[in-house]
XYZ file of C-alpha atoms in Angstrom:
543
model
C 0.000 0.000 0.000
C 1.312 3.099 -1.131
C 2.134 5.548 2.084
C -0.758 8.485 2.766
C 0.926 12.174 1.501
C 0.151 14.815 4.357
C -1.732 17.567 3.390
C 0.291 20.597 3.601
C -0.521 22.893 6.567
C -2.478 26.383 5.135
C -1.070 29.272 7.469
C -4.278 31.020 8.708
C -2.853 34.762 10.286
C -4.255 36.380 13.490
C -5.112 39.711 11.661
C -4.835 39.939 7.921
C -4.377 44.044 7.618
C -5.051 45.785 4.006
C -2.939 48.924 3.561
C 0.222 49.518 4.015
C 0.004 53.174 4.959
C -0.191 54.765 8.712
C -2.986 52.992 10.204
C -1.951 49.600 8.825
C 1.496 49.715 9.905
C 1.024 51.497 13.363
C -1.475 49.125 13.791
C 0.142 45.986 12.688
C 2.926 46.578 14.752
C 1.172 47.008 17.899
C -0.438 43.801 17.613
C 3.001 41.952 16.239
C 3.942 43.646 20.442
C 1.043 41.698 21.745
C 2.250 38.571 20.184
C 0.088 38.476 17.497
C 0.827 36.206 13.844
C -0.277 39.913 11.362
C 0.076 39.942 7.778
C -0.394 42.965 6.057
C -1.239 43.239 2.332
C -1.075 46.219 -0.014
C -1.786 46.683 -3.779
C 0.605 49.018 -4.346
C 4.638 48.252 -4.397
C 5.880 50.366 -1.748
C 4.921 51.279 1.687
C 2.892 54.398 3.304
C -0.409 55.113 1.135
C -0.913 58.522 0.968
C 2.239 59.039 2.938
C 5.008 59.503 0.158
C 8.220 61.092 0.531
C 10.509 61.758 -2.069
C 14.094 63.433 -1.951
C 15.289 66.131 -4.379
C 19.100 65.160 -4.689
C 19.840 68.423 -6.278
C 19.446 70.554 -2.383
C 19.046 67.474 -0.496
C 15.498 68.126 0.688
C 12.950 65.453 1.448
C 9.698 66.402 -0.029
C 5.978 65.465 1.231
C 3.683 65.096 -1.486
C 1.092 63.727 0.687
C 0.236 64.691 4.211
C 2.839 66.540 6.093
C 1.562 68.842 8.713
C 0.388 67.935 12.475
C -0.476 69.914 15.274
C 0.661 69.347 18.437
C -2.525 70.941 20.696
C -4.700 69.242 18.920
C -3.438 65.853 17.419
C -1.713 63.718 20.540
C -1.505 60.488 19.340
C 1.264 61.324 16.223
C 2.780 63.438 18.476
C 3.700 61.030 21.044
C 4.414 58.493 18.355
C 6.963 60.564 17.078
C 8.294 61.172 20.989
C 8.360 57.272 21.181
C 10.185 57.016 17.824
C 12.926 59.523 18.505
C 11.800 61.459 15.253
C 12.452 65.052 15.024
C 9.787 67.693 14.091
C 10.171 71.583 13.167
C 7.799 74.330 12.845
C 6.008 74.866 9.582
C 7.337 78.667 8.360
C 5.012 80.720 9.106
C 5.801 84.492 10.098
C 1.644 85.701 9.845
C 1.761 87.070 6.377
C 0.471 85.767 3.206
C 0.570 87.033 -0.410
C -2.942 86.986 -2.225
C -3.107 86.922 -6.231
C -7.255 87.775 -6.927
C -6.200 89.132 -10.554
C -3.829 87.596 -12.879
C -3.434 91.039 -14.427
C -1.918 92.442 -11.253
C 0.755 92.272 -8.693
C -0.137 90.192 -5.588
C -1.353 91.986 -2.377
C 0.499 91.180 0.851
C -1.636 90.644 4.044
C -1.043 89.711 8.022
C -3.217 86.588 8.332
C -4.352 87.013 12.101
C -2.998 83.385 14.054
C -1.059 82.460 11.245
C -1.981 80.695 8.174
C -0.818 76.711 9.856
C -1.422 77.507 13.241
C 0.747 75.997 15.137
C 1.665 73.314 12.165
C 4.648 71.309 12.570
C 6.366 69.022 10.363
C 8.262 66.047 10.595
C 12.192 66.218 9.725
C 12.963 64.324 6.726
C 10.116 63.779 6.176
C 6.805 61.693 6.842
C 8.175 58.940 5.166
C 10.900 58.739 8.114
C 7.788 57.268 10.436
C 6.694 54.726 7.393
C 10.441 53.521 7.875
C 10.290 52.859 11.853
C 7.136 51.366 11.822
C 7.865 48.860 9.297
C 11.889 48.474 10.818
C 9.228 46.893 14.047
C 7.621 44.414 12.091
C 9.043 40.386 11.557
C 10.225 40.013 8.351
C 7.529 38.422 5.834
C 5.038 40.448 7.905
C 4.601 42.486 4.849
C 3.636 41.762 1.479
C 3.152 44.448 -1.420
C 2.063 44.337 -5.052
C -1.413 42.036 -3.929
C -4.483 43.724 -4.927
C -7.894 41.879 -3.262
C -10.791 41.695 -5.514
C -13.026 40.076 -2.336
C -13.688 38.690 1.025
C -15.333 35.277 1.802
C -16.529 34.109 5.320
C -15.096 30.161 5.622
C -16.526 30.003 9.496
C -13.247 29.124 10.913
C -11.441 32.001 9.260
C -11.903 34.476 6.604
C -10.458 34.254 3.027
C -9.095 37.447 0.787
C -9.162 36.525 -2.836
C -6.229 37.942 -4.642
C -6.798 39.062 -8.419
C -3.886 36.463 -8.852
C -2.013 34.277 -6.589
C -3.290 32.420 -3.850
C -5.790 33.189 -1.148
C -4.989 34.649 2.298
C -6.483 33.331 5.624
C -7.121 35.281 8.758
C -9.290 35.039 12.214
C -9.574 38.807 11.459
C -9.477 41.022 8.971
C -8.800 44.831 8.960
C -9.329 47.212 6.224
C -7.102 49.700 6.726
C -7.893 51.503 3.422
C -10.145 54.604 2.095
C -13.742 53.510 2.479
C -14.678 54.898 -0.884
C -12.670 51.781 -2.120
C -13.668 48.956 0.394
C -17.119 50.024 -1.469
C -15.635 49.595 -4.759
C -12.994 47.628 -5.193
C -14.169 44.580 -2.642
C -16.957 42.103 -2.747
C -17.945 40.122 0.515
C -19.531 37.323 0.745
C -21.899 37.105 2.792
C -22.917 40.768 1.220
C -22.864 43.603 3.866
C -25.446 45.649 4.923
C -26.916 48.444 2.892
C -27.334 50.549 5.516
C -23.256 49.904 6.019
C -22.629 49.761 2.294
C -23.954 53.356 2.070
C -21.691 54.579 4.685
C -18.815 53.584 2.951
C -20.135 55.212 -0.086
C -21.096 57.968 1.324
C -17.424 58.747 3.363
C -15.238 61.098 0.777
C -11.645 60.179 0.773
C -9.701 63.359 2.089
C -7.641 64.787 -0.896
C -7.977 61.437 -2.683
C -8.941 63.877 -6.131
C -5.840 66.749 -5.341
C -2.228 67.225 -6.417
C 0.451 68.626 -5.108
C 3.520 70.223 -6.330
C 6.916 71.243 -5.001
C 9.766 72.868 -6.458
C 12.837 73.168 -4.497
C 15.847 75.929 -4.692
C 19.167 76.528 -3.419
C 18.026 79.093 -1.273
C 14.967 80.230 -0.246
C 15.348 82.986 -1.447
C 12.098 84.634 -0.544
C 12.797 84.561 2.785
C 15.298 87.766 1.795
C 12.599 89.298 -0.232
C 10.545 89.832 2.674
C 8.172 86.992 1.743
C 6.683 84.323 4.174
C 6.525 81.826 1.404
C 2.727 81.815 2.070
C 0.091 82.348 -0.758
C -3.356 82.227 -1.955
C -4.299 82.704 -5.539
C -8.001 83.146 -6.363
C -8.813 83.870 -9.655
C -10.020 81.972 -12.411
C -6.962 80.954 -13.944
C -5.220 80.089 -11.134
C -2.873 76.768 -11.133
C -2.073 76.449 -7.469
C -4.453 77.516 -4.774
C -2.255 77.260 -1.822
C 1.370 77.935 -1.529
C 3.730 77.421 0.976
C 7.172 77.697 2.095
C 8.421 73.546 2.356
C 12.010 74.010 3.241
C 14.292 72.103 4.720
C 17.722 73.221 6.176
C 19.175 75.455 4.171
C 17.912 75.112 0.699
C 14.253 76.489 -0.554
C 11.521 74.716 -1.551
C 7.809 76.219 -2.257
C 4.806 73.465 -2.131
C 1.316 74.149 -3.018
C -2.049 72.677 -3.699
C -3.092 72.383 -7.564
C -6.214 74.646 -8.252
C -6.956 72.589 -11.292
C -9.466 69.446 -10.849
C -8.662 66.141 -12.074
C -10.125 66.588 -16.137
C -7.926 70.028 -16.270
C -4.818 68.262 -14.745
C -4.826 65.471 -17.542
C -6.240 68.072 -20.356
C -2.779 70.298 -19.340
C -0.303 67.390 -18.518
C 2.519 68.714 -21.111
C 2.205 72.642 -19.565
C 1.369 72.099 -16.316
C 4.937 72.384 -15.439
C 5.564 75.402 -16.562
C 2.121 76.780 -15.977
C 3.300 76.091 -11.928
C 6.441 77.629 -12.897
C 4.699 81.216 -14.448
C 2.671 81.296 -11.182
C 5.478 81.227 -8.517
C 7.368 83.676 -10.547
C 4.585 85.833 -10.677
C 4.373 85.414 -7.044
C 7.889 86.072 -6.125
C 9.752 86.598 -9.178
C 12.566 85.417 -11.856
C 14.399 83.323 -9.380
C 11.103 81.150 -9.363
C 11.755 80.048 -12.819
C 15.053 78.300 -11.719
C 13.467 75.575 -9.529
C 13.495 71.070 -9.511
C 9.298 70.554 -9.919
C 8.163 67.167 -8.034
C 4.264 66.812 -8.889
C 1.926 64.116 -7.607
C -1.618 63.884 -8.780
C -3.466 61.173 -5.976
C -6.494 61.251 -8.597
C -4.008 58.888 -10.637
C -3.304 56.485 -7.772
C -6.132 54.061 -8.110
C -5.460 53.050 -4.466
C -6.218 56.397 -2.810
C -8.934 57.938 -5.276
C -12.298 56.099 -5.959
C -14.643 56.869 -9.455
C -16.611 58.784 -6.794
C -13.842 60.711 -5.035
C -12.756 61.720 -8.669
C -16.171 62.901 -9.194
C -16.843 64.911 -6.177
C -16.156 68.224 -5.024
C -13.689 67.533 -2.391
C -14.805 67.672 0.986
C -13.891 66.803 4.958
C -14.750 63.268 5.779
C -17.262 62.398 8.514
C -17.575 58.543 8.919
C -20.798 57.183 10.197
C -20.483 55.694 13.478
C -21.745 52.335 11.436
C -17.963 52.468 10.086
C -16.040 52.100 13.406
C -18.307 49.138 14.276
C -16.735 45.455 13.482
C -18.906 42.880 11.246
C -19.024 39.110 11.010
C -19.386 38.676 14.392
C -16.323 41.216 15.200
C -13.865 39.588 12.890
C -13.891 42.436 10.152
C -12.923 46.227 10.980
C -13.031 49.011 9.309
C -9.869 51.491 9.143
C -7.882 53.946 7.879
C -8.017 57.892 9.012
C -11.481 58.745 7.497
C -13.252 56.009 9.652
C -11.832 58.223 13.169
C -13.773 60.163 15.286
C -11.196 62.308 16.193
C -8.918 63.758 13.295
C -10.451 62.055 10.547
C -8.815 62.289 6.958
C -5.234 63.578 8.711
C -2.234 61.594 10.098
C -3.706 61.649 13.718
C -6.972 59.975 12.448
C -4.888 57.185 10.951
C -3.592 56.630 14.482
C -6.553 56.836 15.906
C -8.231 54.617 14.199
C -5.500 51.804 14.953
C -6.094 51.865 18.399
C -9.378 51.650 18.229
C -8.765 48.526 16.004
C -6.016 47.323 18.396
C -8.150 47.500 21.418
C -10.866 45.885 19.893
C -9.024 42.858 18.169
C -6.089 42.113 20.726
C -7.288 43.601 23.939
C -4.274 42.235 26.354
C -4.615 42.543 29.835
C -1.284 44.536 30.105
C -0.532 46.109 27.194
C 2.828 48.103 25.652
C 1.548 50.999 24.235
C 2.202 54.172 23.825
C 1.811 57.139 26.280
C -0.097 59.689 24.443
C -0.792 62.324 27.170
C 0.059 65.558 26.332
C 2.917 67.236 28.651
C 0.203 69.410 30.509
C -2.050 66.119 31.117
C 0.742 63.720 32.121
C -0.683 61.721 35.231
C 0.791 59.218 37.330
C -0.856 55.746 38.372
C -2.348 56.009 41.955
C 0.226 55.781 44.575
C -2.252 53.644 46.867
C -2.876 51.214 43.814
C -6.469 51.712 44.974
C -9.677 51.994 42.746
C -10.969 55.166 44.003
C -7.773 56.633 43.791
C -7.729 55.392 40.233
C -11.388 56.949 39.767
C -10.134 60.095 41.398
C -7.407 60.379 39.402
C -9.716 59.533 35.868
C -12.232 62.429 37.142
C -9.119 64.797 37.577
C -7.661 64.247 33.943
C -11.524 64.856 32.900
C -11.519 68.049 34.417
C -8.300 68.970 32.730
C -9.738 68.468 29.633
C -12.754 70.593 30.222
C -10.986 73.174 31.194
C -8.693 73.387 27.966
C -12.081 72.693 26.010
C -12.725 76.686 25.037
C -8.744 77.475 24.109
C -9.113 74.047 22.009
C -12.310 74.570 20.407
C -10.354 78.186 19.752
C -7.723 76.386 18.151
C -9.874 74.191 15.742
C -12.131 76.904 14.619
C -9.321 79.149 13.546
C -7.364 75.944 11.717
C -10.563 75.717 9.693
C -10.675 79.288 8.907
C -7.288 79.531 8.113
C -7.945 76.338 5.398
C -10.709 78.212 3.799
C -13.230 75.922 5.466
C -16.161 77.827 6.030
C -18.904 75.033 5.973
C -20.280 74.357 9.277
C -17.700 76.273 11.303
C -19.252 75.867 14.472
C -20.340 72.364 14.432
C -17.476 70.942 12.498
C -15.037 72.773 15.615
C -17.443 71.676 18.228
C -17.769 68.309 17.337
C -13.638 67.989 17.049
C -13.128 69.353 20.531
C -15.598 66.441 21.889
C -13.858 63.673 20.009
C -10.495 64.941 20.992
C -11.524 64.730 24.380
C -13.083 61.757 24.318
C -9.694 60.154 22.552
C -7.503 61.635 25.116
C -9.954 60.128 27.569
C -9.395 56.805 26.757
C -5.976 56.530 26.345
C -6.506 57.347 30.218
C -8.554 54.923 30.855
C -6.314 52.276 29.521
C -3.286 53.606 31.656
C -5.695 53.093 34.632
C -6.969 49.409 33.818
C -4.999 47.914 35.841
C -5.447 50.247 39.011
C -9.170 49.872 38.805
C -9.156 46.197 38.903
C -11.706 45.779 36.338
C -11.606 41.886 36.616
C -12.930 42.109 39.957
C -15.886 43.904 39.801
C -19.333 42.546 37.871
C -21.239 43.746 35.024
C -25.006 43.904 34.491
C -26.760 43.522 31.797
C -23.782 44.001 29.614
C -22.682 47.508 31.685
C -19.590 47.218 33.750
C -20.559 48.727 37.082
C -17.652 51.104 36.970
C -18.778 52.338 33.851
C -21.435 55.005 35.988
C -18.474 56.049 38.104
C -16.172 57.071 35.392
C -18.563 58.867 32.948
C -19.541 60.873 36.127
C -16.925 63.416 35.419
C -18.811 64.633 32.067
C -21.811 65.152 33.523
C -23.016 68.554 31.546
C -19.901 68.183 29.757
C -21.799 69.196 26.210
C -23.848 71.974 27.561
C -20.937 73.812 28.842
C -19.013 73.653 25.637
C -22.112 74.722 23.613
C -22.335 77.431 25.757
C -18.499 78.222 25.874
C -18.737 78.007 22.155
C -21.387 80.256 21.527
C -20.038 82.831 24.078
C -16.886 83.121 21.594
C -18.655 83.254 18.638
C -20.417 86.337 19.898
C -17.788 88.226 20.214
C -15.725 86.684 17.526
C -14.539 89.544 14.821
C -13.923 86.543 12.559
C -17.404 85.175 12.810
C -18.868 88.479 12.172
C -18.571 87.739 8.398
C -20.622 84.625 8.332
C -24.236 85.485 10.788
C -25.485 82.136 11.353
C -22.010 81.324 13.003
C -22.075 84.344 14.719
C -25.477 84.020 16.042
C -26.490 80.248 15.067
C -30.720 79.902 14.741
C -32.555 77.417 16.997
C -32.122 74.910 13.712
C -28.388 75.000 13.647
C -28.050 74.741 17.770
C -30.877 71.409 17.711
C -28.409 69.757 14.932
C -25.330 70.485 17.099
C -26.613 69.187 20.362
C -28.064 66.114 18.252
C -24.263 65.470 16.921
C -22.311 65.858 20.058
C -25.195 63.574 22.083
C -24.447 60.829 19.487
C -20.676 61.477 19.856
C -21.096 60.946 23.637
C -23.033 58.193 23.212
C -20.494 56.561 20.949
C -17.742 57.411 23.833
C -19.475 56.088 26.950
C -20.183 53.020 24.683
C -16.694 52.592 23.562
C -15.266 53.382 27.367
C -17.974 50.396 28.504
C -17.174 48.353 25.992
C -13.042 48.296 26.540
C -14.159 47.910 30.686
C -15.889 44.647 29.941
C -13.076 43.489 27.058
C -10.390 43.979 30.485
C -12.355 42.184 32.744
C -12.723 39.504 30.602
C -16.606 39.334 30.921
C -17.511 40.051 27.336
C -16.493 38.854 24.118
C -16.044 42.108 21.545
C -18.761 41.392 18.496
């Protein structure tokens, strides 16, 4: 009798993670710390998403052609990832002038820009694609494969299958998509089908600059700076090629970035001038020496892994994820990333971050975990020094307190960062609504420092609440009626609101929809904050 053959043994991953870029990797390689067996899989050939760095070797400058600001007031998580990294950041240049171009037939106007035009923006040195690199240098080798683009995902009961267009399938407990939701829509077919109340949301989420391009042209020197010139610049007029300028420097050479005013059908309908069509504007900005630059361009409307048919079809616009979207499915083995699915900071580097701890929490959910401190300087508490629970309640209710006091100067902060980016739809709600969720963020990051000290294990829940859940949500009691009212007392006597009335003095229609949006953002917290109790004290299963 001829001997049996074994069957070979199929590898079936922990986590299978789609998307290489911030969320994937910061994500991937906290759960590769909790001992985790991650794969993570990404169509394109190289690493980051919509974070891409490249280098001018002419000055030596690395140049962001996808996101490259943060903020540190406002956006804690990247901030203390780049504290726990030992990366560098600078200021953005910004003295508080701008230049402003409103007729091609005349000379641009200089004007102070009251706060700034970044506000505070920082950048990181060398680049963004220096925090690609050290996430990545933490994963196993083989944790990473590029170049594999998924055409679906099938449920198999024990484990779920991703269906290369070629090649051979992958197998995971768990599956994140760590990608634009526009293309989970899109590109992906599950089966069983989702929802259609969930297949809307994805729809439905815009995919933050997926449709823009950006250019930079670097110098020897920036030689502006001598002119007198900030490096800052708006042009709005009809033929305008760049919307946005800016001074993107590094060291001692020049560079200039800005934002492409044409849309996606006038980018390819100019290909062969736009280059010197960029070229004409900066000189007419700030003169002959403009002329003498090296031009990087990227258009993201040609990566067909950042910009959807609908992004490319769609005025661009700030992404607000339903809540539907940070939800798992398949009984809380699929997830939804990337930064448009997060609360807090959606569609920038800090809503990438959040988004994977929210993911890691609800997949791994250790009992001790090594994460990352993301306090901010001012909020930095220590465990109790008793090791006892209402020491580690007291010391929860103080850090809530903190952050209702900074509340106004924050809500400050994100009004005049959406000014200042020519945001003027729903100023008041958009600012409110990011002042919750930044709260609520910073919030549980405490919580999880705290875990321990509260002895969650010990204590019973009821009817799926965790009876310490009462005890810490305590603190926020009238929480969004003070910051409505905080709000609305600055927007009175706001110079800068006085240009847009319903701002300035919002109508009983435009206060119902804000208190409606920050009750289901509360809601969505004290759910979350319940939710991660139970996970610690091991008497609930996350579905």
């Amino acid at each position: 009798m001829a001997e049996a053959v074994p069957l070979p043994v199929v590898r079936v991953f922990d986590v299978a993670i789609v998307g290489a870029g911030l969320c994937g990797l910061a994500l991937a390689r906290k759960l590769v710390a909790d001992g985790l067996d991650v794969q993570v899989i990404d169509a394109r050939e190289r690493l980051g998403g919509r974070v891409h760095t490249r280098y001018c070797e002419a000055t030596g400058q690395a140049l962001d052609l996808g996101p490259a600001w943060f903020w540190l007031e406002t956006e804690p998580r990247i901030t203390a990832l780049l504290s726990e990294l030992g990366l560098a950041s600078q200021p953005q240049a910004d003295p508080g002038d701008a230049l402003w171009l409103t007729d091609p037939s005349q000379p641009p106007e200089r004007r102070v820009e009251s706060g700034g035009v970044h506000v505070g923006a920082r950048r990181i040195k060398g680049g963004t694609g220096q925090l690609i690199k050290a996430l990545a240098a933490d994963l196993p080798p083989g944790s990473v494969r590029l170049g594999v683009a998924l055409h679906a995902l099938r449920d198999r009961g024990a484990f779920i299958e991703l269906l290369p267009a070629t090649g051979h399938p992958v197998r995971a407990r768990q599956v994140v998509l760590a990608m634009p939701p526009r293309l989970v829509h899109e590109r992906l077919q599950f089966d069983p089908p989702l929802s259609a109340a969930v297949q809307d949301a994805l729809a439905a989420t815009p995919t933050w600059m997926a449709a823009q391009a950006k250019a930079v042209t670097t110098f020897a020197q920036p030689f502006w700076r001598a002119a007198g010139h900030s490096g800052n610049a708006f042009v709005r007029h009809t033929q305008a090629v760049l919307s946005e300028v800016f001074d993107a420097s590094e060291g001692d050479a020049g560079a200039l970035g800005g934002f492409i005013a044409l849309n996606a059908a006038q980018r390819e309908n100019f290909r062969r001038g736009l280059p010197m069509l960029i070229d004409s504007q900066l000189a007419q900005l700030y003169g002959p020496q403009a002329h003498h630059g090296h031009q990087f361009v990227q258009d993201w409307a040609e990566e067909p892994w950042t910009c959807s048919v609908a992004d490319r079809a769609s005025p661009p616009e700030p992404p607000q994820a339903s809540p539907l979207l940070r939800q798992p499915l398949w009984a809380g083995r699929v997830f939804f990333g990337g930064s448009e699915t997060a609360a807090h900071g959606a569609g920038h580097m800090e809503g990438a971050l959040e988004a994977a701890d929210r993911i890691a929490h609800a997949v791994s959910r250790p009992k001790t975990r090594t994460g990352i401190d993301m306090r901010p300087a001012a909020l930095h508490l220590a465990r109790p020094a008793d090791g006892t629970r209402a020491e580690a309640i007291g010391v929860f209710a103080a850090s809530v307190l903190t952050l209702r006091g900074l509340a106004p100067e924050r809500y400050r902060l994100h009004l005049t960062r959406q000014l200042a980016s020519q945001q003027f739809e729903q100023l008041t709600q958009r600012a409110l609504l990011a002042t919750a969720d930044q709260a609520y963020s910073e919030s549980l990051v405490r919580l999880d420092h705290l875990l321990s000290a509260l002895d969650v294990a010990s204590t019973e829940a009821v009817n799926g609440r965790h009876a310490l859940t009462t005890a810490l949500l305590a603190p926020f009691e009238g929480w969004n009626k003070s910051l409505l009212e905080a709000a609305l007392s600055f927007n009175g006597t706001s110079c800068a609101l006085s240009n847009f009335p319903l701002e300035h003095q919002p109508d009983a229609g435009l206060l119902r929809a804000i208190t409606l949006d920050l009750a289901a953002a509360w809601r969505e917290f004290a759910l979350e904050l319940n939710t991660r109790l139970l996970a610690a004290s091991g008497t609930a299963q996350i579905v």
